Amino acid sequence: METSAKASINVEEAFLTLASDIKSKMEKRLEANNPPKGGHQLKFAENRKTETWLSRCNLL
C-alpha cells in the first residue's frame, strides 16, 4: 500500500490494515496452541491470571 505521511495519504488505512493483520496472525497462533473447547471459536482461559494481552486487544 502506498502512503505519504507528508500529504497524509493512506497513513491511517495502512496502520489499521497492518494492525488487523498482526492481530489476526496472533489469534491464529494462540488458537493453534490452545484449541477451542465447547464449540467456542476463541476461548481464553477462564482464570484471569492466565489471560493473555491478546484477549484485551481491540481494533476500532
Tab-separated table of N, CA and C in Angstrom:
chain	number	residue	atom	x	y	z
A	1	MET	N	0.851	-1.171	0.000
A	1	MET	CA	0.000	0.000	0.000
A	1	MET	C	0.901	1.240	0.000
A	2	GLU	N	0.609	2.138	-0.879
A	2	GLU	CA	1.399	3.363	-0.964
A	2	GLU	C	0.843	4.397	0.006
A	3	THR	N	1.750	5.021	0.760
A	3	THR	CA	1.345	6.034	1.745
A	3	THR	C	2.220	7.273	1.624
A	4	SER	N	1.736	8.351	2.203
A	4	SER	CA	2.517	9.574	2.304
A	4	SER	C	2.191	10.248	3.633
A	5	ALA	N	3.159	10.248	4.541
A	5	ALA	CA	2.958	10.905	5.825
A	5	ALA	C	2.905	12.423	5.631
A	6	LYS	N	3.685	12.915	4.687
A	6	LYS	CA	3.735	14.350	4.439
A	6	LYS	C	2.376	14.865	3.953
A	7	ALA	N	1.760	14.137	3.025
A	7	ALA	CA	0.467	14.553	2.474
A	7	ALA	C	-0.706	13.889	3.204
A	8	SER	N	-0.398	13.071	4.197
A	8	SER	CA	-1.413	12.358	4.983
A	8	SER	C	-2.335	11.508	4.093
A	9	ILE	N	-1.709	10.720	3.228
A	9	ILE	CA	-2.453	9.857	2.310
A	9	ILE	C	-2.278	8.402	2.728
A	10	ASN	N	-3.387	7.728	3.014
A	10	ASN	CA	-3.426	6.305	3.348
A	10	ASN	C	-2.633	5.924	4.610
A	11	VAL	N	-2.273	6.862	5.441
A	11	VAL	CA	-1.492	6.547	6.637
A	11	VAL	C	-2.343	5.754	7.632
A	12	GLU	N	-3.521	6.257	7.940
A	12	GLU	CA	-4.391	5.576	8.900
A	12	GLU	C	-4.843	4.218	8.365
A	13	GLU	N	-5.195	4.156	7.086
A	13	GLU	CA	-5.625	2.895	6.485
A	13	GLU	C	-4.502	1.859	6.538
A	14	ALA	N	-3.275	2.274	6.256
A	14	ALA	CA	-2.137	1.356	6.294
A	14	ALA	C	-1.909	0.844	7.715
A	15	PHE	N	-1.995	1.738	8.690
A	15	PHE	CA	-1.808	1.332	10.078
A	15	PHE	C	-2.874	0.331	10.501
A	16	LEU	N	-4.147	0.633	10.204
A	16	LEU	CA	-5.233	-0.261	10.601
A	16	LEU	C	-5.138	-1.614	9.905
A	17	THR	N	-4.746	-1.614	8.642
A	17	THR	CA	-4.576	-2.872	7.916
A	17	THR	C	-3.464	-3.707	8.531
A	18	LEU	N	-2.346	-3.092	8.807
A	18	LEU	CA	-1.217	-3.793	9.417
A	18	LEU	C	-1.575	-4.304	10.805
A	19	ALA	N	-2.203	-3.476	11.619
A	19	ALA	CA	-2.591	-3.891	12.965
A	19	ALA	C	-3.591	-5.043	12.918
A	20	SER	N	-4.524	-4.981	11.996
A	20	SER	CA	-5.519	-6.047	11.846
A	20	SER	C	-4.856	-7.360	11.427
A	21	ASP	N	-3.913	-7.288	10.506
A	21	ASP	CA	-3.188	-8.493	10.070
A	21	ASP	C	-2.390	-9.105	11.212
A	22	ILE	N	-1.724	-8.272	11.990
A	22	ILE	CA	-0.943	-8.762	13.126
A	22	ILE	C	-1.862	-9.421	14.148
A	23	LYS	N	-2.973	-8.777	14.461
A	23	LYS	CA	-3.924	-9.331	15.433
A	23	LYS	C	-4.463	-10.673	14.953
A	24	SER	N	-4.792	-10.760	13.675
A	24	SER	CA	-5.314	-12.000	13.106
A	24	SER	C	-4.288	-13.129	13.201
A	25	LYS	N	-3.044	-12.827	12.885
A	25	LYS	CA	-1.992	-13.846	12.970
A	25	LYS	C	-1.758	-14.291	14.407
A	26	MET	N	-1.806	-13.351	15.335
A	26	MET	CA	-1.620	-13.702	16.748
A	26	MET	C	-2.782	-14.560	17.248
A	27	GLU	N	-4.008	-14.260	16.817
A	27	GLU	CA	-5.161	-15.068	17.212
A	27	GLU	C	-5.041	-16.484	16.664
A	28	LYS	N	-4.596	-16.611	15.406
A	28	LYS	CA	-4.410	-17.939	14.811
A	28	LYS	C	-3.338	-18.721	15.566
A	29	ARG	N	-2.263	-18.047	15.936
A	29	ARG	CA	-1.188	-18.705	16.679
A	29	ARG	C	-1.683	-19.149	18.054
A	30	LEU	N	-2.447	-18.289	18.712
A	30	LEU	CA	-2.997	-18.623	20.022
A	30	LEU	C	-3.973	-19.787	19.909
A	31	GLU	N	-4.792	-19.772	18.869
A	31	GLU	CA	-5.763	-20.838	18.639
A	31	GLU	C	-5.050	-22.165	18.378
A	32	ALA	N	-3.945	-22.135	17.636
A	32	ALA	CA	-3.189	-23.350	17.336
A	32	ALA	C	-2.563	-23.926	18.604
A	33	ASN	N	-2.130	-23.059	19.512
A	33	ASN	CA	-1.505	-23.510	20.752
A	33	ASN	C	-2.527	-23.941	21.796
A	34	ASN	N	-3.735	-23.387	21.738
A	34	ASN	CA	-4.809	-23.691	22.692
A	34	ASN	C	-6.096	-23.942	21.929
A	35	PRO	N	-6.304	-25.172	21.430
A	35	PRO	CA	-7.516	-25.446	20.647
A	35	PRO	C	-8.778	-25.115	21.431
A	36	PRO	N	-9.797	-24.569	20.753
A	36	PRO	CA	-11.041	-24.184	21.433
A	36	PRO	C	-11.765	-25.395	22.015
A	37	LYS	N	-12.484	-25.163	23.105
A	37	LYS	CA	-13.263	-26.205	23.766
A	37	LYS	C	-14.722	-25.781	23.786
A	38	GLY	N	-15.617	-26.746	23.706
A	38	GLY	CA	-17.040	-26.463	23.879
A	38	GLY	C	-17.679	-25.670	22.759
A	39	GLY	N	-17.132	-25.696	21.552
A	39	GLY	CA	-17.762	-25.049	20.419
A	39	GLY	C	-17.481	-23.565	20.270
A	40	HIS	N	-16.694	-22.962	21.156
A	40	HIS	CA	-16.347	-21.549	21.017
A	40	HIS	C	-15.217	-21.409	20.019
A	41	GLN	N	-15.306	-20.394	19.185
A	41	GLN	CA	-14.277	-20.193	18.188
A	41	GLN	C	-12.944	-19.822	18.855
A	42	LEU	N	-12.967	-18.868	19.749
A	42	LEU	CA	-11.790	-18.494	20.532
A	42	LEU	C	-12.205	-18.481	21.986
A	43	LYS	N	-11.530	-19.260	22.778
A	43	LYS	CA	-11.875	-19.293	24.196
A	43	LYS	C	-10.591	-19.110	24.997
A	44	PHE	N	-10.532	-18.059	25.776
A	44	PHE	CA	-9.376	-17.784	26.592
A	44	PHE	C	-9.549	-18.469	27.935
A	45	ALA	N	-8.478	-18.607	28.643
A	45	ALA	CA	-8.511	-19.262	29.949
A	45	ALA	C	-9.539	-18.608	30.849
A	46	GLU	N	-10.288	-19.438	31.562
A	46	GLU	CA	-11.303	-18.895	32.463
A	46	GLU	C	-10.674	-18.183	33.656
A	47	ASN	N	-9.484	-18.580	34.007
A	47	ASN	CA	-8.772	-17.952	35.113
A	47	ASN	C	-8.110	-16.673	34.601
A	48	ARG	N	-8.494	-15.529	35.104
A	48	ARG	CA	-7.980	-14.234	34.642
A	48	ARG	C	-6.467	-14.124	34.778
A	49	LYS	N	-5.872	-14.868	35.697
A	49	LYS	CA	-4.427	-14.795	35.892
A	49	LYS	C	-3.665	-15.267	34.661
A	50	THR	N	-4.249	-16.185	33.883
A	50	THR	CA	-3.568	-16.708	32.710
A	50	THR	C	-4.029	-16.048	31.418
A	51	GLU	N	-4.880	-15.034	31.517
A	51	GLU	CA	-5.367	-14.323	30.341
A	51	GLU	C	-4.204	-13.594	29.673
A	52	THR	N	-4.148	-13.651	28.354
A	52	THR	CA	-3.046	-13.020	27.633
A	52	THR	C	-3.407	-11.603	27.218
A	53	TRP	N	-2.410	-10.842	26.824
A	53	TRP	CA	-2.621	-9.477	26.368
A	53	TRP	C	-3.494	-9.470	25.120
A	54	LEU	N	-3.441	-10.528	24.313
A	54	LEU	CA	-4.194	-10.581	23.079
A	54	LEU	C	-5.695	-10.520	23.314
A	55	SER	N	-6.151	-11.093	24.404
A	55	SER	CA	-7.583	-11.099	24.667
A	55	SER	C	-8.101	-9.704	24.999
A	56	ARG	N	-7.207	-8.765	25.277
A	56	ARG	CA	-7.611	-7.400	25.579
A	56	ARG	C	-7.350	-6.454	24.421
A	57	CYS	N	-6.897	-6.976	23.285
A	57	CYS	CA	-6.544	-6.155	22.133
A	57	CYS	C	-7.769	-5.920	21.252
A	58	ASN	N	-8.113	-4.676	21.020
A	58	ASN	CA	-9.272	-4.344	20.192
A	58	ASN	C	-8.870	-3.310	19.131
A	59	LEU	N	-9.405	-3.491	17.938
A	59	LEU	CA	-9.225	-2.504	16.871
A	59	LEU	C	-10.573	-1.876	16.591
A	60	LEU	N	-10.600	-0.593	16.468
A	60	LEU	CA	-11.855	0.104	16.205
A	60	LEU	C	-12.089	0.238	14.714
